[in-house]
Coordinates of C-alpha atoms in Angstrom, one line a residue:
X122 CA 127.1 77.5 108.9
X123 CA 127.7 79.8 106.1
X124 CA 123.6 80.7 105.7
X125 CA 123.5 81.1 109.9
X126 CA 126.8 84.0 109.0
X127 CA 124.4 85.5 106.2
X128 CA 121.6 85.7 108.1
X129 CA 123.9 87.6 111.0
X130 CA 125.2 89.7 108.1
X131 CA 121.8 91.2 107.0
X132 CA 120.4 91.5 110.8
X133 CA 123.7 93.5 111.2
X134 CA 123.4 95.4 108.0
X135 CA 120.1 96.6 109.6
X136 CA 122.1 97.7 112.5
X137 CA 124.4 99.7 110.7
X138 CA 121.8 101.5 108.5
X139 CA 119.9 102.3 111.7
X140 CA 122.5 103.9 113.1
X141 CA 123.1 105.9 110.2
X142 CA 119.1 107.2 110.9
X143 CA 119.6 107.8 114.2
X144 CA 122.9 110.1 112.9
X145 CA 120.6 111.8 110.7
X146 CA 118.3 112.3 113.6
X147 CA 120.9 113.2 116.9
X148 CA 124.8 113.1 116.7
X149 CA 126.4 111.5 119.3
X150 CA 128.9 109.0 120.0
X151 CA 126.5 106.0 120.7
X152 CA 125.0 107.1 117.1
X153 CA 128.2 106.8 115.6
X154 CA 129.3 103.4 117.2
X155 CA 125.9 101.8 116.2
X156 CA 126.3 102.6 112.4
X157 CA 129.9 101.7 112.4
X158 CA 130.0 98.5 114.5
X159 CA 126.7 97.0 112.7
X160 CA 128.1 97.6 109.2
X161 CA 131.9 96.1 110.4
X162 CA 129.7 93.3 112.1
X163 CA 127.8 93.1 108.9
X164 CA 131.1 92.8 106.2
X165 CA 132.9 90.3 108.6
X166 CA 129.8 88.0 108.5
X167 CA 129.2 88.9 104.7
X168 CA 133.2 87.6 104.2
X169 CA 132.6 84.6 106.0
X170 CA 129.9 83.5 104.5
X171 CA 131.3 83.8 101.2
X172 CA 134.0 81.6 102.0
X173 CA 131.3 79.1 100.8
X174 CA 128.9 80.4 98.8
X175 CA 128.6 82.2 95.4
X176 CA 129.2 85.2 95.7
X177 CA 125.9 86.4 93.4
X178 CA 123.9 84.5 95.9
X179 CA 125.4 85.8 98.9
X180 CA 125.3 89.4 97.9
X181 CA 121.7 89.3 96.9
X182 CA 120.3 87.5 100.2
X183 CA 122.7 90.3 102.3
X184 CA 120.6 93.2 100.3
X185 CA 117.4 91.5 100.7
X186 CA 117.6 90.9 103.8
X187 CA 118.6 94.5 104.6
X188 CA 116.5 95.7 102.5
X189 CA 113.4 93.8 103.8
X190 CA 114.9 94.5 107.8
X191 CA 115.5 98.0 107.3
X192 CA 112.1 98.7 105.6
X193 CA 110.4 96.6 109.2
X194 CA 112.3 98.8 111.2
X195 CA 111.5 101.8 109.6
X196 CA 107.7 101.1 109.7
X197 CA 107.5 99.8 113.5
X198 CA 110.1 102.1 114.3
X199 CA 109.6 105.5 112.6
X200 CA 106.3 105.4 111.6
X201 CA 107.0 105.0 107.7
X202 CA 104.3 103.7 105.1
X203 CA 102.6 100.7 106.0
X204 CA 100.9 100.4 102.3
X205 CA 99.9 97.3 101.3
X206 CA 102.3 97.9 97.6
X207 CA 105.5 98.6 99.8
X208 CA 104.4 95.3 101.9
X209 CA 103.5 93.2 98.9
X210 CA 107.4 94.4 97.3
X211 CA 109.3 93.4 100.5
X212 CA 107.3 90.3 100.3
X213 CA 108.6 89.7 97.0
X214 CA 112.2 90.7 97.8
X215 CA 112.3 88.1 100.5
X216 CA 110.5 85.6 98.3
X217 CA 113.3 86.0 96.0
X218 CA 116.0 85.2 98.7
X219 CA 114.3 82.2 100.0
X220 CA 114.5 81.2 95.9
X221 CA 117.8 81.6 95.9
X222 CA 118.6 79.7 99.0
X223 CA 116.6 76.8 97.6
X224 CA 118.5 76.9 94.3
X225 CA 121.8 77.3 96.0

């Protein structure tokens, strides 16, 4: 159960730092409530997952998954780079997360 609340954690983490683009782009309330509610969303699932995992492990996965969804969602979303070096890196963060997971 504790690699299902991770996986929520990171999806939510990309939430939150969405919301924090679409601040950057239009103030509003909805703006606000998106990049507050996906990063509390985000730390509750991040503190219950560490309830059983190492915390190193944990932490990493949460940033690689956010990393890796946040750079998606910038390039379907908001027409960011689509180079094949920025694709081959994400590649190689989320590599490095399933690693973990198998080692952990």
């Amino acid at each position: 159960m504790s690699w299902m609340f991770l996986i929520c954690a990171g999806a939510f983490e990309v939430v939150g730092v969405t919301g924090l683009n679409m601040i950057r782009q239009k103030k509003s309330v909805l703006t606000f409530s998106v990049f507050i509610l996906g990063l509390a969303a985000s730390f509750t699932f991040l503190s219950l997952a560490m309830q059983s995992l190492p915390m190193g492990t944990a932490y990493a996965i949460w940033t690689g998954i956010g990393t890796v969804g946040s750079g998606l969602v910038g390039i379907l979303f908001y027409e960011e780079s689509k180079s094949w070096k920025r694709l081959l890196f994400m590649a190689m963060v989320l590599s490095a997360a399933v690693g973990l997971k198998l080692i952990g």
